[in-house]
Amino acid sequence: MYNLIRSHRGSALIIWLIIVVLLTIVTTSFLGKILNLGKTSGGIGNSAQSYSLATGLIEEQLMDSAMTRQEPWKIATVTSPSSTNTGRNLSAYTGSNLMPAIWKWNSTFDPDWNIIGLGEPVQIVIPEGINWSNVFFYFRVPPIPGETSLTGATNGSGIILWTFGYSGASLYASGETEIFKLNDITWLSKSIASFNGVTNTGSNFRFDNFYGDATSGVGSNWAKCAWFQCTLKLSMIRQFTTNFWKSYPFLEYRIDFDTTRIPSQYMVIDSSAYVYGYLRSRQVRIQQITTNTAIDFALLQ
């Protein structure tokens, strides 16, 4: 005889087992998502913390009393692994005998060149002991894709003005023929040593002679330039025009200072920090203190 009560009990047990299995699956899936969310949140936190450490290290070093914008080369390299799970590092490029050094550029067209443009002068701090006959300047139109015929116009108009000196004496170009001209904008090297200028007191000097003059220049044995007390400023005073009448408001430049290390126009700081496997990095570029170009053309006139 069929037992109705036992049949109902068997059906209820099966239903209960199905419910338990479903609950187990749902709970396991839910817990998995919670654990993954926790890991993701922890990773986000560690990533944010490593970024904060990298940024904080830059600020910490820039605020150091030994580091000033007048003497950026005094910034210290930092390596501080506090444990196997956390640490931070900072290194700074402050200059070399080449300006810019390889891969320390600010041109978007070539990694080994810097930009000089209208309203964007270049001001370089200069030490003692430079042999200007061995210092070479290179100016060119950037290698813009699709552009050809980038040869400069052959007239004698000047385009890159220079001024040089320290707080007590200055030398200015004595005319447009004594500065870098349109037809100097090539791949070839140019020297500044033989350019003629006029001092702030009205005396005439050749550039390299002013650098070593004891009376009107920067002192015997370049004494006034010791510890980077002199500055060389380069200013673009008009657009560069090619033989095919194309105009460019900026150029690329490189300077080879032979064996003398010169602080870069841009100090490049690379900082990184890691927290439990999450590495974050930051790079900042700090330009040297540079005056504007408001009176450059007036000085040339």
mmCIF file of C-alpha atoms in Angstrom:
data_model
loop_
_atom_site.group_PDB
_atom_site.id
_atom_site.type_symbol
_atom_site.label_atom_id
_atom_site.label_comp_id
_atom_site.label_asym_id
_atom_site.label_seq_id
_atom_site.Cartn_x
_atom_site.Cartn_y
_atom_site.Cartn_z
ATOM 1 C CA MET A 1 0.000 0.000 0.000
ATOM 2 C CA TYR A 2 1.387 3.456 -0.975
ATOM 3 C CA ASN A 3 2.625 5.477 2.057
ATOM 4 C CA LEU A 4 1.544 9.099 1.414
ATOM 5 C CA ILE A 5 3.290 10.506 4.551
ATOM 6 C CA ARG A 6 6.670 8.956 3.669
ATOM 7 C CA SER A 7 6.335 10.307 0.102
ATOM 8 C CA HIS A 8 5.774 13.863 1.386
ATOM 9 C CA ARG A 9 8.789 13.566 3.704
ATOM 10 C CA GLY A 10 10.983 12.465 0.789
ATOM 11 C CA SER A 11 9.846 15.368 -1.385
ATOM 12 C CA ALA A 12 10.441 17.861 1.419
ATOM 13 C CA LEU A 13 13.975 16.493 1.932
ATOM 14 C CA ILE A 14 14.775 16.870 -1.748
ATOM 15 C CA ILE A 15 13.437 20.430 -1.762
ATOM 16 C CA TRP A 16 15.441 21.223 1.338
ATOM 17 C CA LEU A 17 18.617 19.842 -0.233
ATOM 18 C CA ILE A 18 18.021 21.935 -3.334
ATOM 19 C CA ILE A 19 17.548 25.058 -1.197
ATOM 20 C CA VAL A 20 20.735 24.307 0.765
ATOM 21 C CA VAL A 21 22.726 23.837 -2.447
ATOM 22 C CA LEU A 22 21.356 27.065 -3.894
ATOM 23 C CA LEU A 23 22.100 28.974 -0.697
ATOM 24 C CA THR A 24 25.610 27.547 -0.646
ATOM 25 C CA ILE A 25 26.225 28.639 -4.236
ATOM 26 C CA VAL A 26 24.815 32.124 -3.617
ATOM 27 C CA THR A 27 26.773 32.515 -0.352
ATOM 28 C CA THR A 28 30.010 31.321 -1.922
ATOM 29 C CA SER A 29 29.565 33.697 -4.866
ATOM 30 C CA PHE A 30 28.722 36.570 -2.538
ATOM 31 C CA LEU A 31 31.708 35.910 -0.298
ATOM 32 C CA GLY A 32 33.958 35.658 -3.376
ATOM 33 C CA LYS A 33 32.769 39.035 -4.569
ATOM 34 C CA ILE A 34 33.255 40.532 -1.102
ATOM 35 C CA LEU A 35 36.799 39.152 -0.924
ATOM 36 C CA ASN A 36 37.613 40.445 -4.424
ATOM 37 C CA LEU A 37 36.145 43.829 -3.529
ATOM 38 C CA GLY A 38 38.281 43.872 -0.388
ATOM 39 C CA LYS A 39 41.385 43.044 -2.383
ATOM 40 C CA THR A 40 40.528 45.715 -4.964
ATOM 41 C CA SER A 41 39.912 48.302 -2.245
ATOM 42 C CA GLY A 42 43.177 47.374 -0.587
ATOM 43 C CA GLY A 43 44.994 47.666 -3.908
ATOM 44 C CA ILE A 44 43.456 51.081 -4.561
ATOM 45 C CA GLY A 45 44.525 52.194 -1.103
ATOM 46 C CA ASN A 46 48.071 50.906 -1.554
ATOM 47 C CA SER A 47 48.305 52.537 -4.984
ATOM 48 C CA ALA A 48 47.073 55.876 -3.635
ATOM 49 C CA GLN A 49 49.472 55.634 -0.707
ATOM 50 C CA SER A 50 52.466 54.934 -2.978
ATOM 51 C CA TYR A 51 51.523 57.926 -5.166
ATOM 52 C CA SER A 52 51.307 60.145 -2.077
ATOM 53 C CA LEU A 53 54.721 58.939 -0.915
ATOM 54 C CA ALA A 54 56.284 59.652 -4.329
ATOM 55 C CA THR A 55 54.756 63.135 -4.443
ATOM 56 C CA GLY A 56 55.635 63.860 -0.825
ATOM 57 C CA LEU A 57 59.257 62.933 -1.416
ATOM 58 C CA ILE A 58 59.544 65.543 -4.173
ATOM 59 C CA GLU A 59 58.080 68.230 -1.936
ATOM 60 C CA GLU A 60 60.290 67.145 0.944
ATOM 61 C CA GLN A 61 63.487 67.450 -1.104
ATOM 62 C CA LEU A 62 62.496 70.750 -2.682
ATOM 63 C CA MET A 63 61.863 72.208 0.765
ATOM 64 C CA ASP A 64 65.311 71.167 2.013
ATOM 65 C CA SER A 65 67.320 74.214 3.115
ATOM 66 C CA ALA A 66 70.285 73.136 0.972
ATOM 67 C CA MET A 67 68.195 73.166 -2.198
ATOM 68 C CA THR A 68 67.273 76.475 -3.846
ATOM 69 C CA ARG A 69 66.099 77.429 -7.321
ATOM 70 C CA GLN A 70 69.334 79.368 -7.714
ATOM 71 C CA GLU A 71 71.338 76.203 -6.949
ATOM 72 C CA PRO A 72 69.156 73.277 -8.034
ATOM 73 C CA TRP A 73 72.139 70.950 -8.376
ATOM 74 C CA LYS A 74 72.200 70.652 -4.560
ATOM 75 C CA ILE A 75 69.093 68.465 -4.485
ATOM 76 C CA ALA A 76 69.969 65.092 -2.954
ATOM 77 C CA THR A 77 69.295 61.605 -4.290
ATOM 78 C CA VAL A 78 67.126 59.580 -1.896
ATOM 79 C CA THR A 79 66.804 55.821 -1.453
ATOM 80 C CA SER A 80 64.809 54.840 1.606
ATOM 81 C CA PRO A 81 63.370 51.310 1.645
ATOM 82 C CA SER A 82 61.724 51.199 5.059
ATOM 83 C CA SER A 83 60.945 47.505 4.665
ATOM 84 C CA THR A 84 60.631 44.816 2.019
ATOM 85 C CA ASN A 85 57.031 45.920 1.457
ATOM 86 C CA THR A 86 57.422 49.696 1.241
ATOM 87 C CA GLY A 87 60.040 52.125 0.030
ATOM 88 C CA ARG A 88 60.669 55.255 -1.998
ATOM 89 C CA ASN A 89 63.363 56.654 -4.308
ATOM 90 C CA LEU A 90 64.221 60.024 -5.824
ATOM 91 C CA SER A 91 66.809 61.009 -8.387
ATOM 92 C CA ALA A 92 67.328 64.345 -10.089
ATOM 93 C CA TYR A 93 69.013 65.368 -13.310
ATOM 94 C CA THR A 94 70.403 68.865 -12.844
ATOM 95 C CA GLY A 95 72.822 69.286 -15.724
ATOM 96 C CA SER A 96 75.793 68.096 -17.756
ATOM 97 C CA ASN A 97 78.233 69.374 -20.370
ATOM 98 C CA LEU A 98 75.455 68.990 -22.969
ATOM 99 C CA MET A 99 72.286 71.032 -22.888
ATOM 100 C CA PRO A 100 70.059 69.173 -23.010
ATOM 101 C CA ALA A 101 71.559 65.822 -22.149
ATOM 102 C CA ILE A 102 70.265 62.827 -24.099
ATOM 103 C CA TRP A 103 66.576 62.192 -23.282
ATOM 104 C CA LYS A 104 66.393 65.237 -20.970
ATOM 105 C CA TRP A 105 64.614 67.495 -23.468
ATOM 106 C CA ASN A 106 61.553 69.714 -23.645
ATOM 107 C CA SER A 107 61.007 69.459 -27.406
ATOM 108 C CA THR A 108 58.163 67.232 -28.534
ATOM 109 C CA PHE A 109 59.878 66.627 -31.893
ATOM 110 C CA ASP A 110 63.242 65.200 -30.822
ATOM 111 C CA PRO A 111 64.369 63.712 -27.471
ATOM 112 C CA ASP A 112 67.800 65.377 -27.618
ATOM 113 C CA TRP A 113 66.816 69.018 -28.191
ATOM 114 C CA ASN A 114 65.245 71.874 -26.225
ATOM 115 C CA ILE A 115 62.898 74.618 -27.396
ATOM 116 C CA ILE A 116 63.554 78.345 -27.593
ATOM 117 C CA GLY A 117 60.719 80.550 -28.797
ATOM 118 C CA LEU A 118 59.265 84.026 -28.913
ATOM 119 C CA GLY A 119 58.595 84.931 -25.292
ATOM 120 C CA GLU A 120 60.429 81.803 -24.118
ATOM 121 C CA PRO A 121 64.060 82.807 -23.485
ATOM 122 C CA VAL A 122 66.801 80.491 -22.290
ATOM 123 C CA GLN A 123 68.780 81.634 -19.265
ATOM 124 C CA ILE A 124 71.811 79.573 -18.283
ATOM 125 C CA VAL A 125 73.969 79.964 -15.176
ATOM 126 C CA ILE A 126 77.662 80.068 -16.056
ATOM 127 C CA PRO A 127 80.674 79.147 -13.854
ATOM 128 C CA GLU A 128 84.302 80.152 -14.090
ATOM 129 C CA GLY A 129 86.932 78.502 -16.295
ATOM 130 C CA ILE A 130 85.040 78.063 -19.580
ATOM 131 C CA ASN A 131 86.991 78.103 -22.829
ATOM 132 C CA TRP A 132 84.394 79.724 -25.087
ATOM 133 C CA SER A 133 86.296 78.684 -28.213
ATOM 134 C CA ASN A 134 85.276 75.118 -27.371
ATOM 135 C CA VAL A 135 81.613 75.919 -26.701
ATOM 136 C CA PHE A 136 79.312 75.283 -29.656
ATOM 137 C CA PHE A 137 75.694 76.305 -30.246
ATOM 138 C CA TYR A 138 73.274 74.486 -32.537
ATOM 139 C CA PHE A 139 69.950 75.934 -33.689
ATOM 140 C CA ARG A 140 67.490 74.363 -36.107
ATOM 141 C CA VAL A 141 63.870 74.193 -37.170
ATOM 142 C CA PRO A 142 62.276 71.157 -35.494
ATOM 143 C CA PRO A 143 61.913 68.087 -37.766
ATOM 144 C CA ILE A 144 58.175 68.597 -38.206
ATOM 145 C CA PRO A 145 56.599 65.670 -40.092
ATOM 146 C CA GLY A 146 55.868 66.515 -43.718
ATOM 147 C CA GLU A 147 57.951 69.701 -43.698
ATOM 148 C CA THR A 148 60.852 70.207 -46.101
ATOM 149 C CA SER A 149 63.005 73.133 -47.182
ATOM 150 C CA LEU A 150 63.763 74.297 -43.656
ATOM 151 C CA THR A 151 66.793 76.337 -44.692
ATOM 152 C CA GLY A 152 66.905 79.800 -43.206
ATOM 153 C CA ALA A 153 66.645 82.966 -45.194
ATOM 154 C CA THR A 154 70.051 84.202 -46.406
ATOM 155 C CA ASN A 155 69.711 87.793 -45.258
ATOM 156 C CA GLY A 156 71.647 89.121 -42.290
ATOM 157 C CA SER A 157 68.727 89.681 -39.909
ATOM 158 C CA GLY A 158 69.441 88.514 -36.383
ATOM 159 C CA ILE A 159 67.140 86.092 -34.620
ATOM 160 C CA ILE A 160 68.791 84.842 -31.389
ATOM 161 C CA LEU A 161 69.968 87.668 -29.135
ATOM 162 C CA TRP A 162 72.464 87.042 -26.342
ATOM 163 C CA THR A 163 73.266 88.946 -23.157
ATOM 164 C CA PHE A 164 75.913 87.945 -20.635
ATOM 165 C CA GLY A 165 77.213 89.088 -17.269
ATOM 166 C CA TYR A 166 76.702 89.164 -13.519
ATOM 167 C CA SER A 167 75.145 91.596 -11.067
ATOM 168 C CA GLY A 168 77.966 94.140 -11.482
ATOM 169 C CA ALA A 169 78.614 94.144 -15.241
ATOM 170 C CA SER A 170 76.802 93.099 -18.399
ATOM 171 C CA LEU A 171 77.644 92.678 -22.060
ATOM 172 C CA TYR A 172 75.031 93.119 -24.792
ATOM 173 C CA ALA A 173 75.248 92.354 -28.500
ATOM 174 C CA SER A 174 76.352 95.476 -30.345
ATOM 175 C CA GLY A 175 74.100 94.900 -33.357
ATOM 176 C CA GLU A 176 72.216 92.390 -35.464
ATOM 177 C CA THR A 177 75.398 91.201 -37.142
ATOM 178 C CA GLU A 178 76.774 90.210 -33.729
ATOM 179 C CA ILE A 179 74.018 87.759 -32.817
ATOM 180 C CA PHE A 180 72.859 84.453 -34.251
ATOM 181 C CA LYS A 181 71.362 85.269 -37.658
ATOM 182 C CA LEU A 182 68.701 83.605 -39.781
ATOM 183 C CA ASN A 183 71.306 81.886 -41.924
ATOM 184 C CA ASP A 184 72.956 80.499 -38.770
ATOM 185 C CA ILE A 185 69.925 78.309 -38.120
ATOM 186 C CA THR A 186 71.312 75.078 -39.495
ATOM 187 C CA TRP A 187 72.610 71.785 -38.179
ATOM 188 C CA LEU A 188 76.108 73.265 -38.122
ATOM 189 C CA SER A 189 77.832 74.449 -34.941
ATOM 190 C CA LYS A 190 78.229 78.141 -34.142
ATOM 191 C CA SER A 191 80.498 79.870 -31.638
ATOM 192 C CA ILE A 192 79.709 82.873 -29.486
ATOM 193 C CA ALA A 193 83.339 83.652 -28.575
ATOM 194 C CA SER A 194 84.017 86.191 -31.337
ATOM 195 C CA PHE A 195 80.750 88.138 -31.084
ATOM 196 C CA ASN A 196 81.202 91.799 -30.192
ATOM 197 C CA GLY A 197 79.193 93.603 -27.534
ATOM 198 C CA VAL A 198 78.806 96.740 -25.481
ATOM 199 C CA THR A 199 78.981 96.774 -21.682
ATOM 200 C CA ASN A 200 76.543 98.484 -19.360
ATOM 201 C CA THR A 201 79.119 101.306 -19.025
ATOM 202 C CA GLY A 202 79.516 101.757 -22.808
ATOM 203 C CA SER A 203 82.794 99.890 -23.357
ATOM 204 C CA ASN A 204 83.285 97.624 -26.373
ATOM 205 C CA PHE A 205 84.354 94.027 -25.823
ATOM 206 C CA ARG A 206 84.559 90.757 -27.659
ATOM 207 C CA PHE A 207 82.554 88.116 -25.824
ATOM 208 C CA ASP A 208 85.461 85.901 -24.775
ATOM 209 C CA ASN A 209 87.588 88.900 -23.764
ATOM 210 C CA PHE A 210 84.831 90.275 -21.539
ATOM 211 C CA TYR A 211 84.641 86.889 -19.808
ATOM 212 C CA GLY A 212 88.227 87.244 -18.560
ATOM 213 C CA ASP A 213 88.594 91.028 -18.206
ATOM 214 C CA ALA A 214 89.575 92.137 -14.717
ATOM 215 C CA THR A 215 88.261 95.716 -14.934
ATOM 216 C CA SER A 216 85.065 95.981 -16.967
ATOM 217 C CA GLY A 217 84.329 92.265 -17.352
ATOM 218 C CA VAL A 218 83.716 89.452 -14.926
ATOM 219 C CA GLY A 219 87.068 89.665 -13.173
ATOM 220 C CA SER A 220 90.552 88.230 -13.390
ATOM 221 C CA ASN A 221 90.426 84.466 -13.897
ATOM 222 C CA TRP A 222 86.633 84.773 -14.255
ATOM 223 C CA ALA A 223 86.363 85.423 -10.498
ATOM 224 C CA LYS A 224 82.884 86.962 -10.678
ATOM 225 C CA CYS A 225 81.524 83.820 -12.320
ATOM 226 C CA ALA A 226 82.716 81.486 -9.542
ATOM 227 C CA TRP A 227 79.974 79.235 -8.155
ATOM 228 C CA PHE A 228 77.699 79.942 -11.123
ATOM 229 C CA GLN A 229 77.298 83.683 -10.487
ATOM 230 C CA CYS A 230 77.144 84.669 -14.178
ATOM 231 C CA THR A 231 74.269 84.167 -16.597
ATOM 232 C CA LEU A 232 73.974 83.788 -20.341
ATOM 233 C CA LYS A 233 70.575 84.647 -21.734
ATOM 234 C CA LEU A 234 69.407 83.694 -25.231
ATOM 235 C CA SER A 235 66.240 85.285 -26.613
ATOM 236 C CA MET A 236 64.420 84.712 -29.892
ATOM 237 C CA ILE A 237 63.510 88.212 -31.091
ATOM 238 C CA ARG A 238 61.694 87.474 -34.365
ATOM 239 C CA GLN A 239 60.124 84.565 -36.187
ATOM 240 C CA PHE A 240 62.350 82.297 -38.211
ATOM 241 C CA THR A 241 61.582 82.589 -41.935
ATOM 242 C CA THR A 242 62.698 80.009 -44.474
ATOM 243 C CA ASN A 243 63.690 80.603 -48.091
ATOM 244 C CA PHE A 244 60.167 79.488 -49.002
ATOM 245 C CA TRP A 245 58.612 82.099 -46.680
ATOM 246 C CA LYS A 246 57.435 79.746 -43.989
ATOM 247 C CA SER A 247 57.597 81.238 -40.510
ATOM 248 C CA TYR A 248 58.194 79.527 -37.173
ATOM 249 C CA PRO A 249 57.804 81.189 -33.752
ATOM 250 C CA PHE A 250 60.129 78.664 -32.092
ATOM 251 C CA LEU A 251 63.307 76.706 -32.789
ATOM 252 C CA GLU A 252 65.225 73.820 -31.274
ATOM 253 C CA TYR A 253 68.650 74.295 -29.712
ATOM 254 C CA ARG A 254 71.543 72.341 -28.260
ATOM 255 C CA ILE A 255 74.722 73.632 -26.595
ATOM 256 C CA ASP A 256 77.953 71.699 -26.134
ATOM 257 C CA PHE A 257 79.996 73.111 -23.241
ATOM 258 C CA ASP A 258 82.950 70.807 -23.907
ATOM 259 C CA THR A 259 84.013 69.351 -20.522
ATOM 260 C CA THR A 260 82.305 71.881 -18.229
ATOM 261 C CA ARG A 261 79.194 70.724 -16.379
ATOM 262 C CA ILE A 262 76.422 73.329 -16.682
ATOM 263 C CA PRO A 263 73.148 73.306 -14.734
ATOM 264 C CA SER A 264 70.322 72.410 -17.086
ATOM 265 C CA GLN A 265 67.605 74.826 -18.130
ATOM 266 C CA TYR A 266 65.224 72.261 -16.624
ATOM 267 C CA MET A 267 65.831 70.216 -13.500
ATOM 268 C CA VAL A 268 64.162 66.826 -14.018
ATOM 269 C CA ILE A 269 63.081 65.028 -10.834
ATOM 270 C CA ASP A 270 62.026 61.380 -10.922
ATOM 271 C CA SER A 271 60.363 60.040 -7.784
ATOM 272 C CA SER A 272 58.830 56.630 -7.113
ATOM 273 C CA ALA A 273 57.374 54.727 -4.162
ATOM 274 C CA TYR A 274 56.007 51.232 -3.658
ATOM 275 C CA VAL A 275 53.563 49.873 -1.082
ATOM 276 C CA TYR A 276 52.900 46.122 -0.954
ATOM 277 C CA GLY A 277 53.670 45.583 -4.622
ATOM 278 C CA TYR A 278 52.023 48.766 -5.951
ATOM 279 C CA LEU A 279 54.557 51.092 -7.603
ATOM 280 C CA ARG A 280 53.748 54.688 -8.530
ATOM 281 C CA SER A 281 56.096 57.195 -10.155
ATOM 282 C CA ARG A 282 56.124 60.937 -10.753
ATOM 283 C CA GLN A 283 58.318 63.194 -12.860
ATOM 284 C CA VAL A 284 58.437 66.980 -12.558
ATOM 285 C CA ARG A 285 60.474 69.533 -14.512
ATOM 286 C CA ILE A 286 61.450 72.768 -12.844
ATOM 287 C CA GLN A 287 62.732 75.607 -14.998
ATOM 288 C CA GLN A 288 65.546 77.841 -13.815
ATOM 289 C CA ILE A 289 64.677 81.398 -12.880
ATOM 290 C CA THR A 290 64.467 83.251 -16.212
ATOM 291 C CA THR A 291 63.750 86.906 -16.970
ATOM 292 C CA ASN A 292 61.278 87.837 -19.681
ATOM 293 C CA THR A 293 61.977 89.220 -23.145
ATOM 294 C CA ALA A 294 60.193 92.539 -22.806
ATOM 295 C CA ILE A 295 63.287 94.731 -23.239
ATOM 296 C CA ASP A 296 65.474 92.438 -25.363
ATOM 297 C CA PHE A 297 64.753 94.074 -28.720
ATOM 298 C CA ALA A 298 65.040 97.527 -27.180
ATOM 299 C CA LEU A 299 68.512 96.621 -25.876
ATOM 300 C CA LEU A 300 69.543 95.502 -29.355
ATOM 301 C CA GLN A 301 68.388 98.804 -30.844
#
